[in-house]
PDB file of C-alpha atoms and ligand atoms in Angstrom:
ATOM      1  CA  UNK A  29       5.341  -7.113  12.389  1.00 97.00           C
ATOM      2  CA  UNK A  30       1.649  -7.232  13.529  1.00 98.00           C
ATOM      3  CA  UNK A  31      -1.238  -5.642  11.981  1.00 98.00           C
ATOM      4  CA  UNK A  32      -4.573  -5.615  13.496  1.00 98.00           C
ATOM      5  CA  UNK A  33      -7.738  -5.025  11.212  1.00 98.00           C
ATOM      6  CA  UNK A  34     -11.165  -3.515  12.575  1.00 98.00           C
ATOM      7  CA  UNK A  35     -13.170  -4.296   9.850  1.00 98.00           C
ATOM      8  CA  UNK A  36     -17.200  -5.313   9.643  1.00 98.00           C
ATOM      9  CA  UNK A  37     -15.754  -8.141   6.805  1.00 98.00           C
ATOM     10  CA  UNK A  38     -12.851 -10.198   8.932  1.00 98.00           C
ATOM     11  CA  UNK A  39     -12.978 -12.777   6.312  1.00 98.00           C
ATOM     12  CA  UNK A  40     -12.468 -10.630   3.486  1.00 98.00           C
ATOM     13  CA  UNK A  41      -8.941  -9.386   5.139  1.00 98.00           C
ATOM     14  CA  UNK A  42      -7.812 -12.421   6.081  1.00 98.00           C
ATOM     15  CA  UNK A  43      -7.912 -13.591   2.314  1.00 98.00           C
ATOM     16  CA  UNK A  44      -6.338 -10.505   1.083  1.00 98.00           C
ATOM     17  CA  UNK A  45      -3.592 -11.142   3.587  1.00 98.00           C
ATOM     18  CA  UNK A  46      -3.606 -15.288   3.145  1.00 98.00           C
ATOM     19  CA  UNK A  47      -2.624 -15.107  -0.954  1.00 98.00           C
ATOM     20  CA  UNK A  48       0.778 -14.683  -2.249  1.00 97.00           C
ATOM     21  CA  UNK A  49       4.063 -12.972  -0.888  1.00 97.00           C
ATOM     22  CA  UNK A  50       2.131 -11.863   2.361  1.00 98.00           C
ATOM     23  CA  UNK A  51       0.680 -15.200   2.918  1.00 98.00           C
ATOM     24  CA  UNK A  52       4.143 -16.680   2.774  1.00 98.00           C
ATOM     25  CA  UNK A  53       5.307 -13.414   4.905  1.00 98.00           C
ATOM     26  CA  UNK A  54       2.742 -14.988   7.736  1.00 98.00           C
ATOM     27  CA  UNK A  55       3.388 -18.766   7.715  1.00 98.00           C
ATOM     28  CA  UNK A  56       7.103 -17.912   7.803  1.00 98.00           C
ATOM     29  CA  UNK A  57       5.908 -15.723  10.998  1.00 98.00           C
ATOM     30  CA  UNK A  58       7.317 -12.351   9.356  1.00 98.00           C
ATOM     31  CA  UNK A  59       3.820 -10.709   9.300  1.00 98.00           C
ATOM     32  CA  UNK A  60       1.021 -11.144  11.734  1.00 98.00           C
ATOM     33  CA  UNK A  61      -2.629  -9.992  10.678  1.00 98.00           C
ATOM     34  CA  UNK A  62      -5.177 -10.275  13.123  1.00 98.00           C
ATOM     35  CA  UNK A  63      -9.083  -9.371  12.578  1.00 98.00           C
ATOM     36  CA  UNK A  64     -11.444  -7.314  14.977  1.00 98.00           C
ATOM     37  CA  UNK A  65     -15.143  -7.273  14.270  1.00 98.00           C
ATOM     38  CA  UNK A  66     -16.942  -4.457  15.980  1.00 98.00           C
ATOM     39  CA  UNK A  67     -20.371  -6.214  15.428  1.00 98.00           C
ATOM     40  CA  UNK A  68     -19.113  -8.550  17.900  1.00 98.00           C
ATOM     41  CA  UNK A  69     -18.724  -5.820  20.176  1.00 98.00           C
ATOM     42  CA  UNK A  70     -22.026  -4.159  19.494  1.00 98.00           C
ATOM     43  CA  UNK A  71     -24.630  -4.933  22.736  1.00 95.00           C
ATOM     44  CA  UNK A  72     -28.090  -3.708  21.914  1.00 93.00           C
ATOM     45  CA  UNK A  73     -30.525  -6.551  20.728  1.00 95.00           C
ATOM     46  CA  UNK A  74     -29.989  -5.483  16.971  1.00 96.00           C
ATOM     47  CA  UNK A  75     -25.689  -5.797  17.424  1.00 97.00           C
ATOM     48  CA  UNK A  76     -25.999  -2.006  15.455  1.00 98.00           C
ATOM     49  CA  UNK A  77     -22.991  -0.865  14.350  1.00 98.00           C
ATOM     50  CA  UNK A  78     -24.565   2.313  12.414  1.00 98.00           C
ATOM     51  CA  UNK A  79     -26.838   4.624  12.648  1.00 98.00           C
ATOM     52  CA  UNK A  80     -28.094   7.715  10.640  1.00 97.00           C
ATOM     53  CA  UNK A  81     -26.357  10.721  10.608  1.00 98.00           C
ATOM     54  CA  UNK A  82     -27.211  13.981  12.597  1.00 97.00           C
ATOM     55  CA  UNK A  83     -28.167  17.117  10.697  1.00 97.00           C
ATOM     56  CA  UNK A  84     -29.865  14.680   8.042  1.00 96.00           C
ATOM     57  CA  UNK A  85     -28.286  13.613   4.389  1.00 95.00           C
ATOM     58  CA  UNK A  86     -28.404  10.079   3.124  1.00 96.00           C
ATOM     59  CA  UNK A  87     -26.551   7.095   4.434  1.00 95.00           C
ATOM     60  CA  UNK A  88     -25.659   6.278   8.116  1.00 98.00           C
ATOM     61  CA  UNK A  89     -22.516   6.656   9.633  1.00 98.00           C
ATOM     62  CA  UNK A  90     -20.739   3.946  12.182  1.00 98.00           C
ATOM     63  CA  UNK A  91     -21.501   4.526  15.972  1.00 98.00           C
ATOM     64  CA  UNK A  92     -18.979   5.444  18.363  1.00 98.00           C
ATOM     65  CA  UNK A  93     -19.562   2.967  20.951  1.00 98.00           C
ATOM     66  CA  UNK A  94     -19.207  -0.661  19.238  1.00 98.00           C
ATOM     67  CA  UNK A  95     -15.954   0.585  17.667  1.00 98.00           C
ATOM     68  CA  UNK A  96     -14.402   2.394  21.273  1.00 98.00           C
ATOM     69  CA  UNK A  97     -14.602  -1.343  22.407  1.00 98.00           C
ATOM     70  CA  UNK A  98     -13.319  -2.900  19.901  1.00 98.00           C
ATOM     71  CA  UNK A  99     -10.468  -0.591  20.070  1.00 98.00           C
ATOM     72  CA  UNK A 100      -9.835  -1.166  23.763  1.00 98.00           C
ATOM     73  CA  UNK A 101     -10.042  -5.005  23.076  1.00 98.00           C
ATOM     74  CA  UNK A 102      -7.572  -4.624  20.505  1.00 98.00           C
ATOM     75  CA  UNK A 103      -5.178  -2.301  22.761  1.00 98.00           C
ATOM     76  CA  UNK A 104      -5.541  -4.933  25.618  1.00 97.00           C
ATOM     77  CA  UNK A 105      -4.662  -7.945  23.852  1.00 96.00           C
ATOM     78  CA  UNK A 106      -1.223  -5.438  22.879  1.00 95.00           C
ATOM     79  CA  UNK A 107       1.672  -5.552  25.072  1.00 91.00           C
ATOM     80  CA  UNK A 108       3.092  -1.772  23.253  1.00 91.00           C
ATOM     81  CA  UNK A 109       0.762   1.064  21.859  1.00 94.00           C
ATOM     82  CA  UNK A 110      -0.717   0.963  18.773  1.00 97.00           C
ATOM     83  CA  UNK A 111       0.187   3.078  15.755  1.00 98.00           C
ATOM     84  CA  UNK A 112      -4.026   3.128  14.783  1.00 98.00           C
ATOM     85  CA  UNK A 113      -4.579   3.914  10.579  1.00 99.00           C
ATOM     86  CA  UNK A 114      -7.896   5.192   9.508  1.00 98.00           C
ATOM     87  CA  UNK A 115      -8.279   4.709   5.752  1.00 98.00           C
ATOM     88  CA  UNK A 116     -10.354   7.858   3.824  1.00 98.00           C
ATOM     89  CA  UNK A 117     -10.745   9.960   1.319  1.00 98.00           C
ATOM     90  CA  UNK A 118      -9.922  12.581   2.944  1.00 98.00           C
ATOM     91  CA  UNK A 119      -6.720  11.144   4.346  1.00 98.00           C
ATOM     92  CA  UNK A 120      -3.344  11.753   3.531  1.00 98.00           C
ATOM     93  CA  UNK A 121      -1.961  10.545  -0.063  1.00 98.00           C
ATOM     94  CA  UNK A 122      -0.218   7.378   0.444  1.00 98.00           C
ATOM     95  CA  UNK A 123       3.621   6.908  -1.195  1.00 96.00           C
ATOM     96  CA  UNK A 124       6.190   4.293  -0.924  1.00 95.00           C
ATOM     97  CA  UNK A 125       8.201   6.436   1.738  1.00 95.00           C
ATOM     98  CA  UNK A 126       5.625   6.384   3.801  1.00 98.00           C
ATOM     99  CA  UNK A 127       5.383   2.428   3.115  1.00 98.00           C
ATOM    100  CA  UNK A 128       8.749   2.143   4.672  1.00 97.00           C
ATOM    101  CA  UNK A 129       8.083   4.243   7.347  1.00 98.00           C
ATOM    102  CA  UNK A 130       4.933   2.155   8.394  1.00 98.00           C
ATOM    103  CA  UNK A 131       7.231  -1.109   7.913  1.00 98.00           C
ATOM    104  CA  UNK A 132       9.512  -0.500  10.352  1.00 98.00           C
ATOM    105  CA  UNK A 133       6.852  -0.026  13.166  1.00 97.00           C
ATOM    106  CA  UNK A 134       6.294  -3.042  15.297  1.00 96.00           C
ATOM    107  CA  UNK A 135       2.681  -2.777  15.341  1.00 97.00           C
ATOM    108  CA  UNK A 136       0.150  -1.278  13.142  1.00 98.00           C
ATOM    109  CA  UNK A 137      -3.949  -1.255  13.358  1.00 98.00           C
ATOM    110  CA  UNK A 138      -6.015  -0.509  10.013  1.00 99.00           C
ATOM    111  CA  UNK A 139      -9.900   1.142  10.840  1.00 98.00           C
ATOM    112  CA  UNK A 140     -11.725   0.220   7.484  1.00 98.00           C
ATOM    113  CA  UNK A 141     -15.306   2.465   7.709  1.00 98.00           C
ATOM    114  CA  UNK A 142     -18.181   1.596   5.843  1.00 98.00           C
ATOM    115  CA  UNK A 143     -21.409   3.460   5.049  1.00 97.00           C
ATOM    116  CA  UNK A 144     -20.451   6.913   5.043  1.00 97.00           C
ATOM    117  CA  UNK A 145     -17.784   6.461   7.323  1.00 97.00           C
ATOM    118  CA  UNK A 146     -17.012   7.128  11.196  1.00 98.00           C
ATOM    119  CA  UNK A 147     -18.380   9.333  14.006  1.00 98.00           C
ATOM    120  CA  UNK A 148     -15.897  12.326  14.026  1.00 98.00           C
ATOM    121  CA  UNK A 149     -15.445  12.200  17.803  1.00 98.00           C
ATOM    122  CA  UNK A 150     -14.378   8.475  17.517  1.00 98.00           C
ATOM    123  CA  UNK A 151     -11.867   9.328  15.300  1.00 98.00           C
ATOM    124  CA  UNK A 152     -10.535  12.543  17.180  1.00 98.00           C
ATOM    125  CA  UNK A 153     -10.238  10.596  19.700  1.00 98.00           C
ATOM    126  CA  UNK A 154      -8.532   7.391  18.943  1.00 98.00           C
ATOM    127  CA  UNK A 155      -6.711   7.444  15.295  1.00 98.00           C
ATOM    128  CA  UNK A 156      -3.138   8.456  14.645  1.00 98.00           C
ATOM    129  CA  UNK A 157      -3.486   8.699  11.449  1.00 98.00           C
ATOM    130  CA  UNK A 158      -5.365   9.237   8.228  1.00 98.00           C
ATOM    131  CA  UNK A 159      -4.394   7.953   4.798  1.00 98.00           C
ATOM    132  CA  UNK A 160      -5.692   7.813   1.287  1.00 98.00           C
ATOM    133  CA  UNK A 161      -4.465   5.322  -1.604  1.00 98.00           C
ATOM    134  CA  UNK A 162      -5.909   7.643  -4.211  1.00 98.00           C
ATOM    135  CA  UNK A 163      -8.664  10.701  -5.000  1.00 98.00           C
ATOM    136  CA  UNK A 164     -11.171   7.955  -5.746  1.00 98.00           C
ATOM    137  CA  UNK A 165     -14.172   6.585  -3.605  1.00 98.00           C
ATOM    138  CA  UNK A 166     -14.785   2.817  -2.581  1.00 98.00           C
ATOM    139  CA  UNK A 167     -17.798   1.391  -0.801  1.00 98.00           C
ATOM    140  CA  UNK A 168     -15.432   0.535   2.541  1.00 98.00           C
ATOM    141  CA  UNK A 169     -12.106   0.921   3.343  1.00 98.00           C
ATOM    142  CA  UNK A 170     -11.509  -2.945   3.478  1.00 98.00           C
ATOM    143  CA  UNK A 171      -9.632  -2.664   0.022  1.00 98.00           C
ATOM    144  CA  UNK A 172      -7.416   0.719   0.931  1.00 99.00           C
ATOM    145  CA  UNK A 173      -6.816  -1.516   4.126  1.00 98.00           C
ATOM    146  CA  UNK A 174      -5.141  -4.549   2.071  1.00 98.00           C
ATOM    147  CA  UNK A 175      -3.069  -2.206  -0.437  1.00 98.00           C
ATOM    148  CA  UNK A 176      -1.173  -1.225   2.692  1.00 98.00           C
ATOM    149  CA  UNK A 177      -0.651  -4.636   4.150  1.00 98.00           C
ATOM    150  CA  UNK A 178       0.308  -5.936   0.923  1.00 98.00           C
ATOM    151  CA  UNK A 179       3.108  -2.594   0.499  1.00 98.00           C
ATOM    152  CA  UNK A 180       4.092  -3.161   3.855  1.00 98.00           C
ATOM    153  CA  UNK A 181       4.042  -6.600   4.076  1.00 98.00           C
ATOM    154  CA  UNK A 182       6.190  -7.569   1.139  1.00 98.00           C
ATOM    155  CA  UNK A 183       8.867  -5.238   2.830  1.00 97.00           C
ATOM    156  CA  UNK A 184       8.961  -7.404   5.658  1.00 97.00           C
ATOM    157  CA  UNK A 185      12.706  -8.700   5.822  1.00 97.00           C
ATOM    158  CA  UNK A 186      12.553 -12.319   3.976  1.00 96.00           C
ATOM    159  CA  UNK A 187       9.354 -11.539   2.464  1.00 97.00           C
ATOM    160  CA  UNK A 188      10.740 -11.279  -0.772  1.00 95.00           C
ATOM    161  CA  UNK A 189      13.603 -13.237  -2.145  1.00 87.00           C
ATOM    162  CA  UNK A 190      16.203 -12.146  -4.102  1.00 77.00           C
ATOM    163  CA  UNK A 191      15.328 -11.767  -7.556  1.00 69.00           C
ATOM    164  CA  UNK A 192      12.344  -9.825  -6.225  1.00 70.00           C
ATOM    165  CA  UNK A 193      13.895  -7.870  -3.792  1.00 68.00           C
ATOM    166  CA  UNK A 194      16.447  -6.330  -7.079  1.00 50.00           C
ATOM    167  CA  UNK A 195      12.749  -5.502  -8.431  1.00 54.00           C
ATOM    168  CA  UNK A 196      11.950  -3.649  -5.536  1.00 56.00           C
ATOM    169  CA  UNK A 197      15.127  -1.934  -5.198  1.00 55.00           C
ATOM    170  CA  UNK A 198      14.723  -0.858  -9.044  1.00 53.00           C
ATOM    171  CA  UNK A 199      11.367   1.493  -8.372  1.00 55.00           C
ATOM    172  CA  UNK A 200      12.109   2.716  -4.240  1.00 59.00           C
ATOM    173  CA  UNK A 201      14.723   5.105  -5.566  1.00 88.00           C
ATOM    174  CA  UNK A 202      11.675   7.099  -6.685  1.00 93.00           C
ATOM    175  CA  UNK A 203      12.253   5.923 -10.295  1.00 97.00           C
ATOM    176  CA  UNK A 204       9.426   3.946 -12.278  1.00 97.00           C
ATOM    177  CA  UNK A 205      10.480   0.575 -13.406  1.00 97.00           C
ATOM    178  CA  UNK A 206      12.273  -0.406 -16.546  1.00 97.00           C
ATOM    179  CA  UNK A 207      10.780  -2.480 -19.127  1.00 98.00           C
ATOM    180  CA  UNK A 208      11.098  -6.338 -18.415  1.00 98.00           C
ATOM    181  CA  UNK A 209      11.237  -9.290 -20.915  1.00 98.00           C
ATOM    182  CA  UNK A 210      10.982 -13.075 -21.107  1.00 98.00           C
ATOM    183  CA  UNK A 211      11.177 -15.580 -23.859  1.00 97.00           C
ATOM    184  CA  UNK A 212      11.149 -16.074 -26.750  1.00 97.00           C
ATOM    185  CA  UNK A 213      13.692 -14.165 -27.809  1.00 97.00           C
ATOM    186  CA  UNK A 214      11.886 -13.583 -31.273  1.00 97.00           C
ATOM    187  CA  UNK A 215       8.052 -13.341 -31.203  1.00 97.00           C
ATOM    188  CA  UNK A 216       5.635 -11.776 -33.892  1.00 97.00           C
ATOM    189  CA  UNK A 217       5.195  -8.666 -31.569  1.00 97.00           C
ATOM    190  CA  UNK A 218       8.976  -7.937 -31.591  1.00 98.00           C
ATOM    191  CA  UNK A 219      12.297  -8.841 -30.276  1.00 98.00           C
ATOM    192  CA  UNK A 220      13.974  -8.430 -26.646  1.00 98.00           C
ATOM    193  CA  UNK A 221      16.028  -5.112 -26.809  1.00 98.00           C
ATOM    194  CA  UNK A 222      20.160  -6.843 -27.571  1.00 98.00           C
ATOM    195  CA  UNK A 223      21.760  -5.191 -24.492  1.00 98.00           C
ATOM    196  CA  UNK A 224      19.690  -7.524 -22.412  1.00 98.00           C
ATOM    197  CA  UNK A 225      21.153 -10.682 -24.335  1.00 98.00           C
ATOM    198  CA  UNK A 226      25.028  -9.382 -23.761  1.00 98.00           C
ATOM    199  CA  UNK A 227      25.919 -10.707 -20.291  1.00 98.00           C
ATOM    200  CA  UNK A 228      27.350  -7.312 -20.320  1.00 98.00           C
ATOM    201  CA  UNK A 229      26.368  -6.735 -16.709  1.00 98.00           C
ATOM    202  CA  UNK A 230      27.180  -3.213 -16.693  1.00 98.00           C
ATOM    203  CA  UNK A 231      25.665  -2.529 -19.995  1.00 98.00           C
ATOM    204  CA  UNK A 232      22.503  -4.012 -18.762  1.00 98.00           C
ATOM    205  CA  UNK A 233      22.743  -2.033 -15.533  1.00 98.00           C
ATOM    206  CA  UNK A 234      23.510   1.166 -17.549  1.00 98.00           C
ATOM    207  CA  UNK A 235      20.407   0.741 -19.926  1.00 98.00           C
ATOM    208  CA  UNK A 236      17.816  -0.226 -17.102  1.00 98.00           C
ATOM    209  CA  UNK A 237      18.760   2.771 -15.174  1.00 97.00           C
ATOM    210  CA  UNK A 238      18.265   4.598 -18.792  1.00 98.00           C
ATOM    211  CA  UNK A 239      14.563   3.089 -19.365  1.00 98.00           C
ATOM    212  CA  UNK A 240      13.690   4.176 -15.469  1.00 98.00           C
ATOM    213  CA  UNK A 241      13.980   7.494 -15.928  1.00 98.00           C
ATOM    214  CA  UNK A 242      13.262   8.037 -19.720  1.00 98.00           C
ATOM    215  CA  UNK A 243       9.735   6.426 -18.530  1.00 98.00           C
ATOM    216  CA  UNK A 244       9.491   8.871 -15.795  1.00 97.00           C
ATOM    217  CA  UNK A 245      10.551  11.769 -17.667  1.00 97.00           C
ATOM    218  CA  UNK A 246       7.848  10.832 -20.340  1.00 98.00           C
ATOM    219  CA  UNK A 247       5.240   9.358 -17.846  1.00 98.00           C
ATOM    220  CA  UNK A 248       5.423  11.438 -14.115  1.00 97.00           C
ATOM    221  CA  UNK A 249       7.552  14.530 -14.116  1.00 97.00           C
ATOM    222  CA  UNK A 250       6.313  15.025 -11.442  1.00 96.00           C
ATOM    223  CA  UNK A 251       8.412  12.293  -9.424  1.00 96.00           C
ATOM    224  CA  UNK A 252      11.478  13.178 -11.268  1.00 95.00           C
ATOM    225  CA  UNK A 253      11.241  17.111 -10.476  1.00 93.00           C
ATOM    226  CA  UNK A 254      10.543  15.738  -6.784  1.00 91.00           C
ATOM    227  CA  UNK A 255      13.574  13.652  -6.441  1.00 93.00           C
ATOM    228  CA  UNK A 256      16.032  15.323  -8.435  1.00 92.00           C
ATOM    229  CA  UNK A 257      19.047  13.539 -10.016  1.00 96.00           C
ATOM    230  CA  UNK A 258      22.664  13.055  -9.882  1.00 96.00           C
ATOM    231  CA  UNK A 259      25.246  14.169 -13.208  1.00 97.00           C
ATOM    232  CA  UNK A 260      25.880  10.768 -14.336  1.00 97.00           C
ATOM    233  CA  UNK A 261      21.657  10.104 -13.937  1.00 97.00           C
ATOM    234  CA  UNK A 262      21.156  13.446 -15.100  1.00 98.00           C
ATOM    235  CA  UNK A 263      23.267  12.679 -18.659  1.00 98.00           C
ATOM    236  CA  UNK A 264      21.595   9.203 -18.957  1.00 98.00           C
ATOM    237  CA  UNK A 265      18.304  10.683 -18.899  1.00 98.00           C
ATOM    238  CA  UNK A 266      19.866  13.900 -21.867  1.00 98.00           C
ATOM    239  CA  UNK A 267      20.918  10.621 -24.387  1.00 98.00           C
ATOM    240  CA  UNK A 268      17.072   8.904 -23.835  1.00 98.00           C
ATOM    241  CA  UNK A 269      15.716  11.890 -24.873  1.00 98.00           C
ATOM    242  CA  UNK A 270      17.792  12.655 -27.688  1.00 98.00           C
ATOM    243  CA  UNK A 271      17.201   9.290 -28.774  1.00 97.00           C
ATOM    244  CA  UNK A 272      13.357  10.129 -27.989  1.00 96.00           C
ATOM    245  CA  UNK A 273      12.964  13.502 -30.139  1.00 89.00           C
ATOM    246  CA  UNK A 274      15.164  11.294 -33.413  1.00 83.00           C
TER     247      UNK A 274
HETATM  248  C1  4G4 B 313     -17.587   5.021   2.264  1.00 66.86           C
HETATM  249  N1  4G4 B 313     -16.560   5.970   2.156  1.00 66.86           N
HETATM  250  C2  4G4 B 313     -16.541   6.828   1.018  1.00 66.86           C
HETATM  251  C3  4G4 B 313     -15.735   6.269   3.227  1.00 66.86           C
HETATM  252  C4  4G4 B 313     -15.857   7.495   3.876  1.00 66.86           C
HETATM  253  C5  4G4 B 313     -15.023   7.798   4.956  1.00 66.86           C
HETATM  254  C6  4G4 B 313     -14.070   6.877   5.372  1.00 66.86           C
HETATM  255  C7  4G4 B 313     -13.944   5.653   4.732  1.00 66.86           C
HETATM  256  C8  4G4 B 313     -14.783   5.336   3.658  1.00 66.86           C
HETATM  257  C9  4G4 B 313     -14.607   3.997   2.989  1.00 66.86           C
HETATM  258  N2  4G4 B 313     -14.240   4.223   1.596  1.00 66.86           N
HETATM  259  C10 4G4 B 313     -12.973   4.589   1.219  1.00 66.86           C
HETATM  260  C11 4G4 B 313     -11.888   4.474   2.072  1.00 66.86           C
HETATM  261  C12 4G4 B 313     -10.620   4.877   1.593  1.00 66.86           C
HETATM  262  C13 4G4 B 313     -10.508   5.385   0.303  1.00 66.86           C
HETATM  263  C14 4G4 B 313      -9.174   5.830  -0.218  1.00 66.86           C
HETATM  264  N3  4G4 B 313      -9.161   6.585  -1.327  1.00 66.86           N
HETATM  265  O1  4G4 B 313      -8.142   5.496   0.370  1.00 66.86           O
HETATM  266  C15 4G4 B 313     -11.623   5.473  -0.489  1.00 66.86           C
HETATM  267  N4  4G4 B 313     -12.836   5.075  -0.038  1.00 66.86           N
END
């Protein structure tokens, strides 16, 4: 998969995207992030990129024209269309369906905006899409921009191995994760929960799938009411909270 950034701080991304699981998902040629500056594609004597908004109010806002050509470079150098991302507040929530969805796509492009953001009728115009990684406001979209290629990176087949893969399997059934321990065994804040020490496989299964959705019963409702459950899940989750109200 390819994923072309238009961002005023290339160097930023291509950290974000050079550390870790999506650094490995690149150098084993899984992932492909490429970096578009549109201050290299601003032509007055000043290489503006902003300028201050219409109808007044503080800040500027980024200029049409500098990102338009950007955008076409980025279009030419792709042989398909491009599936362009804008990255607001005011975009839609993102969720780990939506991950998937993105992850299967050949080719993606991220538009991080800066200062107040970007000229309306650049963004009518060219952007597929508008997403949000949370009601909260940061000074550029840069950091929205690397949450998704780090989601949709790691989903990249052979991104993970298999031990994390399990891990990742454990929370996309809409479930939060189950508690996780390491050694020692015994340690002055407590001991590792016996089931876990059994080798009982099925036990082990049996309990994790119990702490997933006691945690999201206690912690988010919210996805539990959303994805509904099965009997058997259904009488796992009735014994964690009798256990619970004891
Ligand atoms: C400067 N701002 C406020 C702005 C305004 C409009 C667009 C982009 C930006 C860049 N900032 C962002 C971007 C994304 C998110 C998010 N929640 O996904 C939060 N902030």
């Amino acid at each position: 998969m390819r994923i072309d950034v238009v961002s005023l701080f290339p160097d930023f991304m291509r950290q974000c995207a050079a550390v870790g699981v999506v650094g490995r998902a690149q150098q084993r040629e899984l992932l492909q992030v490429e970096t578009w500056n549109p201050r290299d594609y601003a032509t007055d004597r000043h290489r503006s990129v902003d300028s201050s908004s219409y109808g007044g109010g503080p800040g500027m806002v980024m200029m049409i024209e500098p990102l338009r050509t950007t955008l076409a470079a980025m279009r030419a150098a792709a042989a398909e269309p491009v599936h362009l991302v804008y990255l607001s507040p005011q975009g839609t929530r993102l969720t780990q369906g939506r991950v998937e969805a993105l992850a299967r796509l050949p080719r993606i492009a991220l538009l991080c905006g800066r200062y107040e953001g970007v000229d309306e009728r650049l963004l009518a115009h060219e952007v597929d899409e508008e997403l949000s990684i949370g009601d909260y406001v940061l000074s550029g979209g840069e950091l929205a921009a690397a949450v998704v290629i780090d989601a949709v990176g790691r989903l990249q087949d052979g991104a993970l191995n298999d031990a994390q893969s399990a891990e990742q399997d454990s929370f996309s059934d809409g479930l939060l994760d189950c508690p996780h321990y390491a050694k020692p065994v015994h340690d002055a804040l407590g001991s590792v929960p016996e089931v876990l020490l059994s080798g009982d496989h099925a036990a082990i299964a049996r309990w994790r799938l119990k702490q997933s959705l006691g945690r999201t019963w206690l912690r988010r409702p919210d996805l539990l009411s959303q994805r509904g459950l099965d009997a058997p899940s259904r009488a796992l989750l009735d014994e964690f909270r009798r256990e619970h109200a004891s």
